[in-house]
Short mmCIF file of C-alpha atoms in Angstrom, two decimals:
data_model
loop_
_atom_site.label_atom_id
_atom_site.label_comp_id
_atom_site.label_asym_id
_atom_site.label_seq_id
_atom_site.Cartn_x
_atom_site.Cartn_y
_atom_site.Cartn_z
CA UNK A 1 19.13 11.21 -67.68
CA UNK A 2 18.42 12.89 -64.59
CA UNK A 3 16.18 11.71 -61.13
CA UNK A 4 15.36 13.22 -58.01
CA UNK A 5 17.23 12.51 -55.05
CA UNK A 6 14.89 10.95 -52.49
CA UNK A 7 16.32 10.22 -49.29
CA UNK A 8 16.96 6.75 -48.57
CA UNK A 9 15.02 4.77 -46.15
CA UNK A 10 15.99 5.08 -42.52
CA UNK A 11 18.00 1.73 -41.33
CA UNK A 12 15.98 -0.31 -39.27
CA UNK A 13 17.60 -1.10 -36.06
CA UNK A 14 17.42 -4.37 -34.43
CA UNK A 15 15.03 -4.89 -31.83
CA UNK A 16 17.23 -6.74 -29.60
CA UNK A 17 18.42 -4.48 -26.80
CA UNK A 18 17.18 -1.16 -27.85
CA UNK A 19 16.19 0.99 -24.71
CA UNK A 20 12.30 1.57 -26.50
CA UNK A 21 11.23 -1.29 -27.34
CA UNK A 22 7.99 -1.89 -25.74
CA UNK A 23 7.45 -4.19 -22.91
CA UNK A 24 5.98 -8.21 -23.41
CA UNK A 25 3.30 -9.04 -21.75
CA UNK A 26 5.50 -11.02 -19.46
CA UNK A 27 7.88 -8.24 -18.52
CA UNK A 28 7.54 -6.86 -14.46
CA UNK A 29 6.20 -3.38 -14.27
CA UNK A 30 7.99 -0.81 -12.73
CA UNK A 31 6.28 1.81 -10.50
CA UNK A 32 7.65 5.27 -9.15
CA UNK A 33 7.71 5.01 -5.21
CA UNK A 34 5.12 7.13 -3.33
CA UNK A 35 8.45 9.56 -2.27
CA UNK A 36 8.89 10.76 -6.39
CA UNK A 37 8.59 13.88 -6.90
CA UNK A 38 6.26 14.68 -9.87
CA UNK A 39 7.85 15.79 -13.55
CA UNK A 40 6.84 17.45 -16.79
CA UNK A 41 8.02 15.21 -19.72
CA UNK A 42 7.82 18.28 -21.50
CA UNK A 43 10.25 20.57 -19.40
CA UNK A 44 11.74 18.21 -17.41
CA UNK A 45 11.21 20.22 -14.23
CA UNK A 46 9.03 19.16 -11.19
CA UNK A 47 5.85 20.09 -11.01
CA UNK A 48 5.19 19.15 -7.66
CA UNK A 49 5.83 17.19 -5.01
CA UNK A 50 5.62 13.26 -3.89
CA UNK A 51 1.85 12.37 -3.35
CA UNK A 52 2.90 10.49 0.39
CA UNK A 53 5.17 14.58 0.67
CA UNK A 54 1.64 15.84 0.13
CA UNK A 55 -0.06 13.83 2.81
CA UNK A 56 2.67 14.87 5.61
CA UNK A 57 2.18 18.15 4.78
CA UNK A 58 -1.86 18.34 4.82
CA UNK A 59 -1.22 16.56 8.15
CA UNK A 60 1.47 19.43 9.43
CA UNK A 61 -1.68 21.77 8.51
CA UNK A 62 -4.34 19.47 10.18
CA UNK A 63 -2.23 19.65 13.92
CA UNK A 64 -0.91 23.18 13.20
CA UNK A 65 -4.52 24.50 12.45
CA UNK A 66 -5.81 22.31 15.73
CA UNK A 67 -3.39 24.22 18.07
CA UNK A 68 -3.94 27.52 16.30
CA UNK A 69 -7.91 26.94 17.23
CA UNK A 70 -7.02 27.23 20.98
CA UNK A 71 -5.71 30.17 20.70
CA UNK A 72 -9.12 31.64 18.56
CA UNK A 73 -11.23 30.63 21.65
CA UNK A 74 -9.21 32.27 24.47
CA UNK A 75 -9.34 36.07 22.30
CA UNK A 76 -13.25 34.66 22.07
CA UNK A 77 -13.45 34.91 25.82
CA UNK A 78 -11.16 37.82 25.87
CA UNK A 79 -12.73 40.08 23.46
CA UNK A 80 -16.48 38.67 23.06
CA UNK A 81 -19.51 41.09 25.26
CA UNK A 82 -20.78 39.80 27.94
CA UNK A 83 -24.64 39.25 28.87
CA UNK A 84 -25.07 40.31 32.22
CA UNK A 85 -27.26 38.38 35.04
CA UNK A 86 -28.23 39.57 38.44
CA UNK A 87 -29.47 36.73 40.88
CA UNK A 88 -32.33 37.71 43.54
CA UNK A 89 -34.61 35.36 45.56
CA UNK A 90 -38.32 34.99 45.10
CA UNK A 91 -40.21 33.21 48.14
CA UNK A 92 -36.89 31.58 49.36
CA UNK A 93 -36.22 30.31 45.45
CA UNK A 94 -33.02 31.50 43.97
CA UNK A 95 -33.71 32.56 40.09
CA UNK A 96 -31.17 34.25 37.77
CA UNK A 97 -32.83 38.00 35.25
CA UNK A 98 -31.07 39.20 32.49
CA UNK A 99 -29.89 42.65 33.67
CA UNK A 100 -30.33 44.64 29.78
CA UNK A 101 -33.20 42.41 28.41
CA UNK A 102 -32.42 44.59 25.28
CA UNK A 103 -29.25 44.46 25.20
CA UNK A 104 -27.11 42.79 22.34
CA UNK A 105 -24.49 41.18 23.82
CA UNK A 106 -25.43 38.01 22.59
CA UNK A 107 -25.24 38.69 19.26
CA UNK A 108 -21.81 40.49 20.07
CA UNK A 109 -20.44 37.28 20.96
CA UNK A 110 -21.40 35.77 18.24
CA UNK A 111 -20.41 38.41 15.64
CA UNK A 112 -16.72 38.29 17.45
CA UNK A 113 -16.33 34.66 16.85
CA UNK A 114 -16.92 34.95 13.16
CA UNK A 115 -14.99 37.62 12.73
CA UNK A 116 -11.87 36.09 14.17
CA UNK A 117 -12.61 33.35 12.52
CA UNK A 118 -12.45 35.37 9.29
CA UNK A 119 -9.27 36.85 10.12
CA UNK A 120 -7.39 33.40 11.30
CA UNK A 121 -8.44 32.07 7.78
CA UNK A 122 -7.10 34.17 6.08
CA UNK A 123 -3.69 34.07 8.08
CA UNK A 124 -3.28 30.53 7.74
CA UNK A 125 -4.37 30.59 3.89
CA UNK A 126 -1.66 33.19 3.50
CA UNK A 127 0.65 31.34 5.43
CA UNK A 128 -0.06 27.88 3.43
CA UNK A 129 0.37 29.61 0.24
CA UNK A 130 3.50 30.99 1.19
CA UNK A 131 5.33 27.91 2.39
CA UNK A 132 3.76 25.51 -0.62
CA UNK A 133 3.46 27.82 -3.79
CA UNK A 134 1.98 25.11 -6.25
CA UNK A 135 -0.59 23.95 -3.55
CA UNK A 136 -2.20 20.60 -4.30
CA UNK A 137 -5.54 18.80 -3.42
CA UNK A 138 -4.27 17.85 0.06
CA UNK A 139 -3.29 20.76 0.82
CA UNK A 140 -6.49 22.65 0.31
CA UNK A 141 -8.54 19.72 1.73
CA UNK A 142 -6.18 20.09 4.85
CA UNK A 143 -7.28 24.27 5.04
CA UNK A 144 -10.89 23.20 4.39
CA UNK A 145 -11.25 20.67 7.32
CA UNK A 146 -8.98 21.98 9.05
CA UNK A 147 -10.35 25.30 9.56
CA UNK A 148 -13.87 23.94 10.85
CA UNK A 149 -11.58 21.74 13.08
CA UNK A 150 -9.99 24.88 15.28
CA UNK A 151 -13.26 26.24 15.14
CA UNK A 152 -15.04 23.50 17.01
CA UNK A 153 -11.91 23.25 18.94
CA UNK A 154 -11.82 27.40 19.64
CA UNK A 155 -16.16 27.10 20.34
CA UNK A 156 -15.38 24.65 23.03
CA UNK A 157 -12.26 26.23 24.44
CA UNK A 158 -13.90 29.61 24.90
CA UNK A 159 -17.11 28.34 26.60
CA UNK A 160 -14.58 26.24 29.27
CA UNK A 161 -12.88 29.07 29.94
CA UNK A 162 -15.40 31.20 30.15
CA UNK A 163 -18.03 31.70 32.72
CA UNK A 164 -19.30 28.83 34.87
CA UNK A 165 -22.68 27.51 32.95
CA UNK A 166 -24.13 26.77 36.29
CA UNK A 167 -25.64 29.93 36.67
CA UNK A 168 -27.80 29.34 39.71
CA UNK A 169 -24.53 28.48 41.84
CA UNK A 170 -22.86 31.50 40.05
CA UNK A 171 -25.68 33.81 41.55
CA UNK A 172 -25.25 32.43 45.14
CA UNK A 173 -21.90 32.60 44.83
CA UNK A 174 -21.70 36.32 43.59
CA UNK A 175 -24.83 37.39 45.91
CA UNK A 176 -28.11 38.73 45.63
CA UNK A 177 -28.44 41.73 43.81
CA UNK A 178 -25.07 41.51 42.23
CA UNK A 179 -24.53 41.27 38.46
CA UNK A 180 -22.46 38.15 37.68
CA UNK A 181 -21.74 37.16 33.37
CA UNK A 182 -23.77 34.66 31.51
CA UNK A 183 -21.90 31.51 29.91
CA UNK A 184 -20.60 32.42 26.59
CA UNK A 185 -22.53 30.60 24.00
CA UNK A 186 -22.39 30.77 20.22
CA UNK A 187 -25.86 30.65 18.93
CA UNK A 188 -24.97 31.00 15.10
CA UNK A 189 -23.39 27.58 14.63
CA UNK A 190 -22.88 28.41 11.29
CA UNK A 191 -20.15 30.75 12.64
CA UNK A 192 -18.12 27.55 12.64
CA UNK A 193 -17.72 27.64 8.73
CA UNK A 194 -16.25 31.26 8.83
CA UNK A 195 -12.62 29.85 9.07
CA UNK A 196 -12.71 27.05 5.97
CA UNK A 197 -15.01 30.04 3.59
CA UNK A 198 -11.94 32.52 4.38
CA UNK A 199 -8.76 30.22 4.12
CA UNK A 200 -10.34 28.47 0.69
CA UNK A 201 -11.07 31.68 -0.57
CA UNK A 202 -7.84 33.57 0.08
CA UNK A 203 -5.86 30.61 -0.55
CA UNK A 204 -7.82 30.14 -4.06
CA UNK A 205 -7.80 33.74 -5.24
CA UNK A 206 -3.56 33.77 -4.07
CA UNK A 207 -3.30 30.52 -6.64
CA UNK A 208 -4.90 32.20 -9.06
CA UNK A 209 -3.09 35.64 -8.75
CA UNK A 210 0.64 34.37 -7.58
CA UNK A 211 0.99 30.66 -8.33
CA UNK A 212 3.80 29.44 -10.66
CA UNK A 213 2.68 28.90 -14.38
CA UNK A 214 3.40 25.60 -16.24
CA UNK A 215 5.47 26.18 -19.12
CA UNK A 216 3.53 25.47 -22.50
CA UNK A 217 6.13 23.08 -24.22
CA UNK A 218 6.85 24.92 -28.16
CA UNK A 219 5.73 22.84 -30.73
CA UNK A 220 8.50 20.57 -32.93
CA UNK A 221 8.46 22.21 -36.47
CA UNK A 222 8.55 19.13 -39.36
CA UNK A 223 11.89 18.69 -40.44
CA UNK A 224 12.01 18.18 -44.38
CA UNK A 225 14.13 15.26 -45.87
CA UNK A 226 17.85 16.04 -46.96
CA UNK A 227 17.78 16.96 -50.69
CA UNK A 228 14.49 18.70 -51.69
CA UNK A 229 14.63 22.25 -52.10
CA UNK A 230 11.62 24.52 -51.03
CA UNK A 231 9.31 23.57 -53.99
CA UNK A 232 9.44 19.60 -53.05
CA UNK A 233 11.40 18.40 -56.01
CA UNK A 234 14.63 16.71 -55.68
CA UNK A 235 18.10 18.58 -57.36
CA UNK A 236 18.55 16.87 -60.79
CA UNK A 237 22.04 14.32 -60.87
CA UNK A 238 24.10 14.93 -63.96
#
């Protein structure tokens, strides 16, 4: 008389100190500290770092971005037109003309300012992406208000080191008749966005192009039972 072999029932293991048993109710909870370093169950490789490792960095980016914004608003004063003013006096009153009433140099100084803004996003997105490949939502936060940070910070630079805004003591001082510079102003305050729009978008579109992939795990083929052949019956026992 033959039977199929079927595989006998796995052995159940006692419950009493196996590593998987699940938790009581009454067991503590154990947490990861804020320093661990992130991991794909699936790999087993990091996938990024500790969320506090995160933090210090977006800060590093915050200060780094602040100091960098100085340095926008001195090439501001350095390379932005200037509107030129002559001072004369009207029945003893000192008042101040624009010399080239057509002139553009206003809009010069603002066009300057955005455009260096432009380029020091970019810079610093580059830079970012370089030194923290995988990124992270601190990260990119950081480049976002950081960037209209050092532009506020640059704005207010440039207009302290440039020209006096007293300009009726600036005429006196420089003469009647003689052509002195106007305060440098930005009138496009949206100009302080330029920085943030450039460093998110060259610091998304380098993510997207050059980041490190996750791995996509393979998935575990079903393992048959010992003893059935390919059609699903069992060997016949003599």
């Amino acid at each position: 008389m033959t039977a199929p072999l079927t595989p006998p029932p796995p052995p159940h293991e006692s419950s009493h100190g196996s590593p998987h048993d699940e938790s009581s109710p009454g067991d503590p909870v154990w947490h990861a500290p804020a320093d661990t370093p992130l991991w794909d169950a699936g790999t087993g490789k990091p996938v990024g770092p500790a969320p506090r490792t995160e933090i210090r960095e977006a800060g590093v980016i915050l200060v780094a971005l602040a100091v960098l914004g100085v340095g926008l608003g001195a090439l501001w004063v350095w390379l932005a037109p200037r509107v030129a003013l002559v001072g004369d006096v009207v029945d003893g009153t000192w008042a101040v003309y624009v010399r080239d009433t057509e002139g553009e140099q206003a809009i010069g100084a603002d066009g300057t300012f955005t455009l260096l803004a432009l380029a020091f996003g970019a810079v610093t997105a580059l830079a970012v992406f370089v030194w923290r490949r995988r990124g992270g939502v601190p990260l990119v936060l950081a480049l976002g208000v950081g960037g209209l940070l050092a532009s506020f910070i640059a704005w207010r630079v440039g207009v302290w080191l440039g020209p006096t805004d007293d300009v009726l003591a600036h005429a006196k001082e420089a003469g009647q008749g003689v052509t002195f510079s106007a305060p440098l102003e930005l009138g496009a305050k949206g100009a302080l966005l330029a920085w943030s729009v450039a460093a998110l978008l060259v610091h998304l579109a380098l993510t997207a192009l050059f980041a490190p992939r996750d791995e996509t795990p393979e998935p575990l083929g079903e393992e048959q039972p010992q003893g059935l052949t390919d059609g699903g019956e069992g060997q016949a026992a003599h």
